[in-house]
Short mmCIF file of C-alpha atoms and ligand atoms in Angstrom, two decimals:
data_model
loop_
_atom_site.label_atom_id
_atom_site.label_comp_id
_atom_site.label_asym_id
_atom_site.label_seq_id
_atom_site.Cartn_x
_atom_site.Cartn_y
_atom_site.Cartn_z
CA UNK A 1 -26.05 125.88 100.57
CA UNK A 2 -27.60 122.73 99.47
CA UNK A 3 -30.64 123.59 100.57
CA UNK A 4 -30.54 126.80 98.58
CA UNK A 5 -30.10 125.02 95.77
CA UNK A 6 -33.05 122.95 96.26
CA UNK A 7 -35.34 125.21 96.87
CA UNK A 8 -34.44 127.08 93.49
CA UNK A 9 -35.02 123.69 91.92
CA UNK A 10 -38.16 122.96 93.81
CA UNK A 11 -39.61 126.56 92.61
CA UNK A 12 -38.45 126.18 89.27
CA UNK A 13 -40.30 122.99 88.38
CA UNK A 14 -43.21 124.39 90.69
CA UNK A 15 -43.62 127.71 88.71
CA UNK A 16 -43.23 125.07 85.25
CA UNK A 17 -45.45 122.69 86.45
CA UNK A 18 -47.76 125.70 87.64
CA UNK A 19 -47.73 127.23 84.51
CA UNK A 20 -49.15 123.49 82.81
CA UNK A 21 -51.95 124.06 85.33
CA UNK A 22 -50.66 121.02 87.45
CA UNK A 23 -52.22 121.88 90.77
CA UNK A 24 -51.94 118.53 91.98
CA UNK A 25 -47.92 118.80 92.32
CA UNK A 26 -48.20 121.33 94.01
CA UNK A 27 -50.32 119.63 97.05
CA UNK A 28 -47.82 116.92 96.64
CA UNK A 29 -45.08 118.83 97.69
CA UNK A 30 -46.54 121.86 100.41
CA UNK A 31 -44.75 119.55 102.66
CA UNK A 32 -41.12 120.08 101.22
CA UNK A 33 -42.06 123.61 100.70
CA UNK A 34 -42.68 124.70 103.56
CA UNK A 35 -40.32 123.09 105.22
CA UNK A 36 -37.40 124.74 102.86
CA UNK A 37 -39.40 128.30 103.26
CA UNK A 38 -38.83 127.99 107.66
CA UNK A 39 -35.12 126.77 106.69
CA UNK A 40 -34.81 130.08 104.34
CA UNK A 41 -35.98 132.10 107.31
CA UNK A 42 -33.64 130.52 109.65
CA UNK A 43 -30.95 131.24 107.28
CA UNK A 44 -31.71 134.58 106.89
CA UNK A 45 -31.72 135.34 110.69
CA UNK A 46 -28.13 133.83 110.60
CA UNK A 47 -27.20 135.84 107.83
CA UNK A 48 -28.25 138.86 107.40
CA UNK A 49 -27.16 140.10 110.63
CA UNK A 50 -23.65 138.91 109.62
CA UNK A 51 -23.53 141.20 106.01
CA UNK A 52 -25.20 143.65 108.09
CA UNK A 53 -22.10 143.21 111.20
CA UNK A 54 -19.71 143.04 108.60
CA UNK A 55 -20.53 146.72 106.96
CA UNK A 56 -20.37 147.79 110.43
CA UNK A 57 -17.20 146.70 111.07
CA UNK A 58 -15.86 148.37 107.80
CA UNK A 59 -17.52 151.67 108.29
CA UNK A 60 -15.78 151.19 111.85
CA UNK A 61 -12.71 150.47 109.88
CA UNK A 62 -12.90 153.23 107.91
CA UNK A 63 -13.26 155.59 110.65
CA UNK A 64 -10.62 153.91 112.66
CA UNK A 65 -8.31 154.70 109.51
CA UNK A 66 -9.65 158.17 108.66
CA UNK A 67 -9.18 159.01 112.26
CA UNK A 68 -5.21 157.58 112.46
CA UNK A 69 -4.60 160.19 109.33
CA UNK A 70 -2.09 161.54 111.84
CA UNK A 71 0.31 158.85 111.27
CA UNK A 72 0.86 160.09 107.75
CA UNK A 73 1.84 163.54 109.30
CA UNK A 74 5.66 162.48 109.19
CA UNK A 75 4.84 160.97 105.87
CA UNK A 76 5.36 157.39 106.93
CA UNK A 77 8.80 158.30 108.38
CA UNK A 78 9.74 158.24 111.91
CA UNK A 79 10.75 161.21 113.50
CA UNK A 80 14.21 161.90 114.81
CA UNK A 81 15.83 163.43 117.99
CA UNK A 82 18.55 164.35 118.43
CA UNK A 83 20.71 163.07 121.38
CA UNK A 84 22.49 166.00 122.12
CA UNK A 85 18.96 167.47 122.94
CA UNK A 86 18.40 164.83 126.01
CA UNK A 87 18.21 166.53 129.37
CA UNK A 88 16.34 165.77 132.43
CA UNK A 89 12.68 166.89 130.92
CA UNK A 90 13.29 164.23 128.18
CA UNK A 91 11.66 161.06 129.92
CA UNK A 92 8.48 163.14 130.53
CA UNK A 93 8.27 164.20 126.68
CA UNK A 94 9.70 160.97 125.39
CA UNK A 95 6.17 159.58 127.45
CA UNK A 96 4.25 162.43 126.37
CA UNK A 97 4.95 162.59 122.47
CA UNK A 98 5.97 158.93 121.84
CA UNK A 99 4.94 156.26 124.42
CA UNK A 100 1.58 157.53 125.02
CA UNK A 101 0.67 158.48 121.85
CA UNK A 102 2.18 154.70 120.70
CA UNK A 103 4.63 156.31 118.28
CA UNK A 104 8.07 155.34 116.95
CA UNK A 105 11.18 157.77 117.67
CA UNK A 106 14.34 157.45 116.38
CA UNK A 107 17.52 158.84 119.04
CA UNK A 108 20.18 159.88 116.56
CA UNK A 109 22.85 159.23 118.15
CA UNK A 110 21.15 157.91 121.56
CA UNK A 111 24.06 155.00 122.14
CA UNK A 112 27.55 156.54 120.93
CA UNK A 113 28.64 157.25 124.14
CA UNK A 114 28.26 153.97 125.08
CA UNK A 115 31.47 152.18 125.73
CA UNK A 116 30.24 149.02 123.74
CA UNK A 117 29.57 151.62 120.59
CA UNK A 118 33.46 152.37 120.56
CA UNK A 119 34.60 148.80 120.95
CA UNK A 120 32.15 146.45 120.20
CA UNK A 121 32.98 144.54 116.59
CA UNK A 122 34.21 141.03 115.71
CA UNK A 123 37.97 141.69 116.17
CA UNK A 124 37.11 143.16 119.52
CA UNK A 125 35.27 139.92 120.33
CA UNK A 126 37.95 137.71 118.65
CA UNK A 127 40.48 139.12 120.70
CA UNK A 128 39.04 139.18 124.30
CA UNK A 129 36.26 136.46 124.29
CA UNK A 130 37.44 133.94 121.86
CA UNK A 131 36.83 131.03 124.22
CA UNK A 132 33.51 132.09 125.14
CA UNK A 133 30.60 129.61 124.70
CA UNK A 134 27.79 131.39 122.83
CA UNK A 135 24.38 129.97 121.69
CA UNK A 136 23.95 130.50 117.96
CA UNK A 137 21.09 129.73 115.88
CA UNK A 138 21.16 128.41 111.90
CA UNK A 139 18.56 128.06 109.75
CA UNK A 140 19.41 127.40 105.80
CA UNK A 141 17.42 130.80 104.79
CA UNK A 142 18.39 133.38 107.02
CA UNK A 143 14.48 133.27 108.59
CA UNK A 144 15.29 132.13 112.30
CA UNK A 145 11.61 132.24 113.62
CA UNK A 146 9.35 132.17 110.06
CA UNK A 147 7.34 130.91 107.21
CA UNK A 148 8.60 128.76 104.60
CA UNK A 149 7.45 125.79 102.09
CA UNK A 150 8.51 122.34 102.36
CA UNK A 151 7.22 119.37 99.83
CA UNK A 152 4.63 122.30 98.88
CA UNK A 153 3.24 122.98 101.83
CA UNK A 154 3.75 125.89 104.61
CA UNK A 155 5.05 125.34 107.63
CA UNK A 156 6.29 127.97 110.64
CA UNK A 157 9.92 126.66 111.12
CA UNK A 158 12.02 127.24 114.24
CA UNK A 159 15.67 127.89 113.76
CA UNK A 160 18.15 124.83 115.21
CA UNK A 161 19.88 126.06 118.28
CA UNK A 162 24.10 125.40 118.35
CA UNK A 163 26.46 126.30 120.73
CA UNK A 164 29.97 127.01 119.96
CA UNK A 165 33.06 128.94 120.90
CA UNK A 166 32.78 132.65 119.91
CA UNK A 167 35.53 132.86 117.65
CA UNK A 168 33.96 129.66 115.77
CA UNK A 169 30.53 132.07 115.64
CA UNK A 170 33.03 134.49 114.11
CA UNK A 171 34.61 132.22 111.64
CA UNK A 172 31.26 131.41 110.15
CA UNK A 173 29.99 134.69 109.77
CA UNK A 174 33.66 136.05 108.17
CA UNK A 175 33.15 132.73 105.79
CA UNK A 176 29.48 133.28 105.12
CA UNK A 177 29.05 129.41 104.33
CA UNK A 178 26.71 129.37 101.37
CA UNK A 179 24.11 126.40 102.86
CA UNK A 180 23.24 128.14 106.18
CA UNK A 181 23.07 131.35 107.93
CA UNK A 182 24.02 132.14 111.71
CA UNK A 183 22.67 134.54 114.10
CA UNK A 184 22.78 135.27 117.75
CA UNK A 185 19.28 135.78 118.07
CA UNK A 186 18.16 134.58 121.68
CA UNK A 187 15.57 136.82 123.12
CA UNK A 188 15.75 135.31 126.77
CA UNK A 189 17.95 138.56 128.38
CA UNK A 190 21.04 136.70 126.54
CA UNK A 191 22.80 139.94 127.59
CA UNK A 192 22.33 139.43 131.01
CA UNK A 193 22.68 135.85 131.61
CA UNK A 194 24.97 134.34 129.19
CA UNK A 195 27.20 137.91 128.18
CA UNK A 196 26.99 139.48 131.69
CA UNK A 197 30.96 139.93 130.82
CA UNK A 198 30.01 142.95 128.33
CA UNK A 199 28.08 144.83 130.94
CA UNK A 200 31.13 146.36 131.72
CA UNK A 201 30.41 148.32 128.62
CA UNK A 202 26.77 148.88 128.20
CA UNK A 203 24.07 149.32 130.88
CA UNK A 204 21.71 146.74 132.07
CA UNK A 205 18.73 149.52 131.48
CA UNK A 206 18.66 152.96 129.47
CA UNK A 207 17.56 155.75 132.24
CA UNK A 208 15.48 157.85 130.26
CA UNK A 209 13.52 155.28 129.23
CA UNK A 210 13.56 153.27 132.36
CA UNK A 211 12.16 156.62 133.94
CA UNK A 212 8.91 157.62 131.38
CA UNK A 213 8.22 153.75 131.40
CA UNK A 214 8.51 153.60 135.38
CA UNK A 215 10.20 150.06 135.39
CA UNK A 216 13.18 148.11 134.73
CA UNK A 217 13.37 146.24 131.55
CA UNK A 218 11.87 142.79 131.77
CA UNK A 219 14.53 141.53 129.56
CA UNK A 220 18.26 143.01 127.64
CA UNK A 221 19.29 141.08 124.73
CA UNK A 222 22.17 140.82 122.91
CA UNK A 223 21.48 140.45 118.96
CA UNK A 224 24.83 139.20 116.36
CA UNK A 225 24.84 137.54 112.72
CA UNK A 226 25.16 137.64 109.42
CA UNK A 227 23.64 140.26 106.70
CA UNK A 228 21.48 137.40 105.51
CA UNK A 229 19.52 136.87 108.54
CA UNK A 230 15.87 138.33 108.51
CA UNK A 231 13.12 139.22 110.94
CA UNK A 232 10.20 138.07 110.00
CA UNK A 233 7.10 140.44 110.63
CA UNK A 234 5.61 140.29 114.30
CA UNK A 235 4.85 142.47 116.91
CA UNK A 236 5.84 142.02 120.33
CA UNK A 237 3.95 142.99 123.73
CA UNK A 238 7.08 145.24 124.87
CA UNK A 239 8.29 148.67 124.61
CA UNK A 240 11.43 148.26 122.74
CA UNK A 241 14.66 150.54 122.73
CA UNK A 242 16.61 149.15 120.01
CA UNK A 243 20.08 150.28 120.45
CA UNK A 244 22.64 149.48 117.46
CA UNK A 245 26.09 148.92 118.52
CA UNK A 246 28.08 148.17 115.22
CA UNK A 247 26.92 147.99 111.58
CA UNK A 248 23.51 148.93 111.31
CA UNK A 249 19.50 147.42 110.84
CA UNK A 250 16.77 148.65 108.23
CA UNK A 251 13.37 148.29 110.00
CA UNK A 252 10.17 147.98 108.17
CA UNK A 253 7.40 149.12 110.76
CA UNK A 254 3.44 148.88 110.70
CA UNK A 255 1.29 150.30 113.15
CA UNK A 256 -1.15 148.24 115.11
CA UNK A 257 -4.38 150.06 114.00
CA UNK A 258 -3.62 148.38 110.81
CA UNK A 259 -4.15 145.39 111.62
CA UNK A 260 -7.08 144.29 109.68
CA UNK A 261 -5.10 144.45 106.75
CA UNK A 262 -2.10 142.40 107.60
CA UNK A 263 -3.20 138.78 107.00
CA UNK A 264 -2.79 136.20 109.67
CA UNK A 265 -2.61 132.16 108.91
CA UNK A 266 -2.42 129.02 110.95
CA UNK A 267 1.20 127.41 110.59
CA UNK A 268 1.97 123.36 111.58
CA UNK A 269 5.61 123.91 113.12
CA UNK A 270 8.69 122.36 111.94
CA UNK A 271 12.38 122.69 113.25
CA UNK A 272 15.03 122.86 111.09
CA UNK A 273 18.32 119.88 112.18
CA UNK A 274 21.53 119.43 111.31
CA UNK A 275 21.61 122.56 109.29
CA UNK A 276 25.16 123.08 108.90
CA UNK A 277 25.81 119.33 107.46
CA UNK A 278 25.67 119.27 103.75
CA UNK A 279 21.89 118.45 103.93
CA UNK A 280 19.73 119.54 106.70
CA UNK A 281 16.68 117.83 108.57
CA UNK A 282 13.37 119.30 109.16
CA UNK A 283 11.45 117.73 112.41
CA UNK A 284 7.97 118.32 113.99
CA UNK A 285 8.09 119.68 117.14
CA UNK A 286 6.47 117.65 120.27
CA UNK A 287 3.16 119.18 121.76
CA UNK A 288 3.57 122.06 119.75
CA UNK A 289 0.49 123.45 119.07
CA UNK A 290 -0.27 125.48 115.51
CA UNK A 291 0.78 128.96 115.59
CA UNK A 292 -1.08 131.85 114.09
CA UNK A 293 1.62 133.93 112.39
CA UNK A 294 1.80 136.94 109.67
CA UNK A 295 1.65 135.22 106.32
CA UNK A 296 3.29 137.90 104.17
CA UNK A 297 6.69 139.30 103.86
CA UNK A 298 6.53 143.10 102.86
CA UNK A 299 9.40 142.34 100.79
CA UNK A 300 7.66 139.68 98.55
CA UNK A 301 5.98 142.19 96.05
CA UNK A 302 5.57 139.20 93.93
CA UNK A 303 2.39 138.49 96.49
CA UNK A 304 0.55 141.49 95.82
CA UNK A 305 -2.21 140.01 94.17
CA UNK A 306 -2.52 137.82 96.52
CA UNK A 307 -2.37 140.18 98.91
CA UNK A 308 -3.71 143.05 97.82
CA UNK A 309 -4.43 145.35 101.60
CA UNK A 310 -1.28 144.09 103.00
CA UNK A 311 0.69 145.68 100.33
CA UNK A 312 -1.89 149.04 99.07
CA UNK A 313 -3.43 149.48 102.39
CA UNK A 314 -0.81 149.08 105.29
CA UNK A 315 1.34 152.28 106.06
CA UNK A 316 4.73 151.38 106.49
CA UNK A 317 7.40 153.18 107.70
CA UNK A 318 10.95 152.47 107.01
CA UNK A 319 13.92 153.35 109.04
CA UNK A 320 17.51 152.80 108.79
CA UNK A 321 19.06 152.63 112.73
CA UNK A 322 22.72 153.36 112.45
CA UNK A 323 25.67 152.74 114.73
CA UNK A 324 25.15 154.75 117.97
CA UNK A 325 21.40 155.15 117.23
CA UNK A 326 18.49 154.32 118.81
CA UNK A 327 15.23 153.36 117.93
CA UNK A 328 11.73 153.51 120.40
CA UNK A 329 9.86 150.74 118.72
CA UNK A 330 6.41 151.24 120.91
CA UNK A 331 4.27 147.63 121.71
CA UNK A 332 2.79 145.99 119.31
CA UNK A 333 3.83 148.11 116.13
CA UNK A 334 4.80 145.10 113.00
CA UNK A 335 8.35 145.40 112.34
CA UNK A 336 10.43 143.29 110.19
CA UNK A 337 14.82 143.91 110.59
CA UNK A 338 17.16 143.12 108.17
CA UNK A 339 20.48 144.03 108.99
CA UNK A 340 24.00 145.11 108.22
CA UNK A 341 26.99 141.86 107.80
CA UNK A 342 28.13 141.44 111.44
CA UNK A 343 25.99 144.00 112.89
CA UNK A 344 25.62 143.98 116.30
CA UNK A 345 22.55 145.62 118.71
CA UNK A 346 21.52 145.32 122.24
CA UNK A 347 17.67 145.84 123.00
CA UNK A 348 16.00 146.75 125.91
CA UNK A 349 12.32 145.00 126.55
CA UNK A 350 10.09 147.18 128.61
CA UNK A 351 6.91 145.36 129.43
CA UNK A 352 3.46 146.62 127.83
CA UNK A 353 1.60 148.40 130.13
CA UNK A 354 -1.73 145.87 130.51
CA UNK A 355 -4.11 148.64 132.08
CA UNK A 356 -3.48 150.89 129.46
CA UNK A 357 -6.75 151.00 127.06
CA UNK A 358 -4.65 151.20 124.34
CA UNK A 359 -4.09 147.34 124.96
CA UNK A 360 -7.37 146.97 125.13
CA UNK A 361 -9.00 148.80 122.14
CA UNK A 362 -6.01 146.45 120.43
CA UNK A 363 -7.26 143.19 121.59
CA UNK A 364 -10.87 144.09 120.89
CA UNK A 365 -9.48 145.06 117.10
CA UNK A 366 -7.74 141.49 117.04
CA UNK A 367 -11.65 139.90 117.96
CA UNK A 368 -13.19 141.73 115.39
CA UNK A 369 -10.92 140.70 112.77
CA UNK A 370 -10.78 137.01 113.69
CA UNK A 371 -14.87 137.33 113.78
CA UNK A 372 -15.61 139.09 110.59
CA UNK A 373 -12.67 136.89 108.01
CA UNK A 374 -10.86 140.28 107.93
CA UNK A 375 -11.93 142.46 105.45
O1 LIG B 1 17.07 142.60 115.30
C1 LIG B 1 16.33 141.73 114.91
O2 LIG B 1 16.68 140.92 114.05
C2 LIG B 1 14.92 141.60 115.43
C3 LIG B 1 14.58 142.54 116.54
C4 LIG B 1 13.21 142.28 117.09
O3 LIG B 1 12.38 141.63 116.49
C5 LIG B 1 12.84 142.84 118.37
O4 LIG B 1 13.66 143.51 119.00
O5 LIG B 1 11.68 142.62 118.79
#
């Protein structure tokens, strides 16, 4: 840059002095000259390639979008299916409409005959696992795993991780304590390992899906908390069948091929301590390397301007998943939950399938955007 600016300089007073007839400045300063024109043409090599790469990549873009128009067919909504209409062709549709196409489905009614669907709630709970130790986590914003400023600057904060008897986890949610917010939230197969008491009333895989993914789930959590608790936007590298038990969840959902529009930042990471004392602590975390995470919440309009592709340019899709539904939430699709007060869901992970190209044309996408600034 600084060399751009000389050389403007340098020409200016060359083409003044010039113009006075002043050859002699001239031979003074052929060195300098030259030496800025060779730096120009470096420069040039560097950069015109790049403008050049960069209207590449947005004519790719543009295609790329033009070319997903299909997505809009359901008019940003995701398509429903009845559960009554599951018989032993479904897996093989299921895998040939949805999964291979990467494509949300919502099951209406794909969980009420599970056992947990007609007695799952917090009384249930109260009464027959009141002693239980549970792992809870509290944050003092409801964001569990998310962005958020402190002394005016951003950080990614972690959530502080409690354990406490059940009916104590149920207290605090039926008291809704105004300086924190709980959630069961532990996406470690929770279901399986620390509730493997309530398999009694909800399978350890779905069939169906089981079948068209051909594997068992890698991991079956068990998801519980208060209406104030929020998902930040991520994606995840699983199939997910999203099963709500009790209350329900509104999910916003972006699909992957709009990526280049969903803005990405570097976050130092902070944990949040002694969050439900009157004033909590926030910590760094050891070794903890930065994490890149989605800087935007689709519900902060205010950002707009700030964001202006995030909020004109993604296609989002919103869908409410009620009691006894379920929701096929393909790999890497953006979703962000907010839920119901007490709502409770149990989610199956399937992992992504790595060979699939699909994985691959997404990882190449996630190159070209870190390579070109976005767009
Ligand atoms: O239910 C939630 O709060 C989040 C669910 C989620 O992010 C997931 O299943 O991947």
């Amino acid at each position: 840059m600084i060399e751009w600016i000389m050389i403007t300089f340098l020409y200016m007073i060359m083409i003044k002095n010039q113009n006075k007839g002043e050859k002699t400045w001239r031979k003074k300063n052929e060195q300098k000259i030259n030496n800025l024109k060779s730096k120009t043409k470096q420069y040039q090599a560097i950069f015109f390639p790049m403008i050049f790469s960069n209207n590449m990549f947005k004519n790719g873009l543009k295609v790329l979008y033009g070319e997903s128009d299909h997505l809009l067919y359901y008019n940003q909504t995701v398509p429903e299916f009845p559960a009554t209409d599951i018989d032993s062709k479904f897996p093989f549709q299921f895998f040939r409409k949805y999964v291979s196409r990467n494509y949300p489905l919502l099951i209406k009614g794909g969980a009420k005959d599970f056992p947990a669907v007609k007695k799952w709630n917090s009384q249930y709970f109260r009464k027959h696992y009141s002693e239980k130790r549970v792992t809870v986590t509290v944050t003092p914003n409801g964001y569990a795993d998310g962005v958020a400023s402190y002394e005016g600057k951003e950080y990614f904060f972690l959530p502080e991780e409690t354990e406490m008897e059940f009916k104590d986890f149920l207290n605090v949610l039926h008291e809704q304590p105004l300086n924190y917010v709980a959630y069961i939230q532990q996406q470690n197969s929770n279901l399986t390992t620390h509730f493997s008491e309530l398999l009694v009333d909800i399978e350890k895989e779905i069939d169906w899906a089981s079948e068209a993914f051909d594997k068992e789930p890698d991991a079956v959590n068990f998801w519980m908390g208060d209406g104030r608790a929020i998902t930040s936007m991520h994606k995840d590298p699983y199939e997910n069948i999203y099963c709500v038990i009790d209350g329900y969840k509104d999910f916003i959902l972006i699909p992957p091929l709009d990526l280049p529009y969903v803005p990405y930042k570097d976050y130092s990471v902070r944990q949040y301590q002694n969050v439900t004392t009157d004033s909590f602590d926030i910590a760094p975390v050891n070794n903890q390397e930065d994490i890149s995470w989605i800087a935007v919440d689709p519900l902060q309009y205010n950002l707009i301007r700030e964001y202006p592709d995030f909020f004109k340019k993604t296609r989002k899709f919103q869908v409410r998943v009620e009691k006894g539904d379920i929701l096929y939430l393909p790999s890497l699709w953006f979703h962000h939950v907010r839920q119901s007060h007490e709502c409770i869901a149990v989610n199956y992970w399937y992992d992504i399938e790595y060979s699939d190209p699909k994985y691959c044309y997404y990882q190449m996408l996630n190159e070209l955007c870190r390579k070109s600034d976005r767009v």
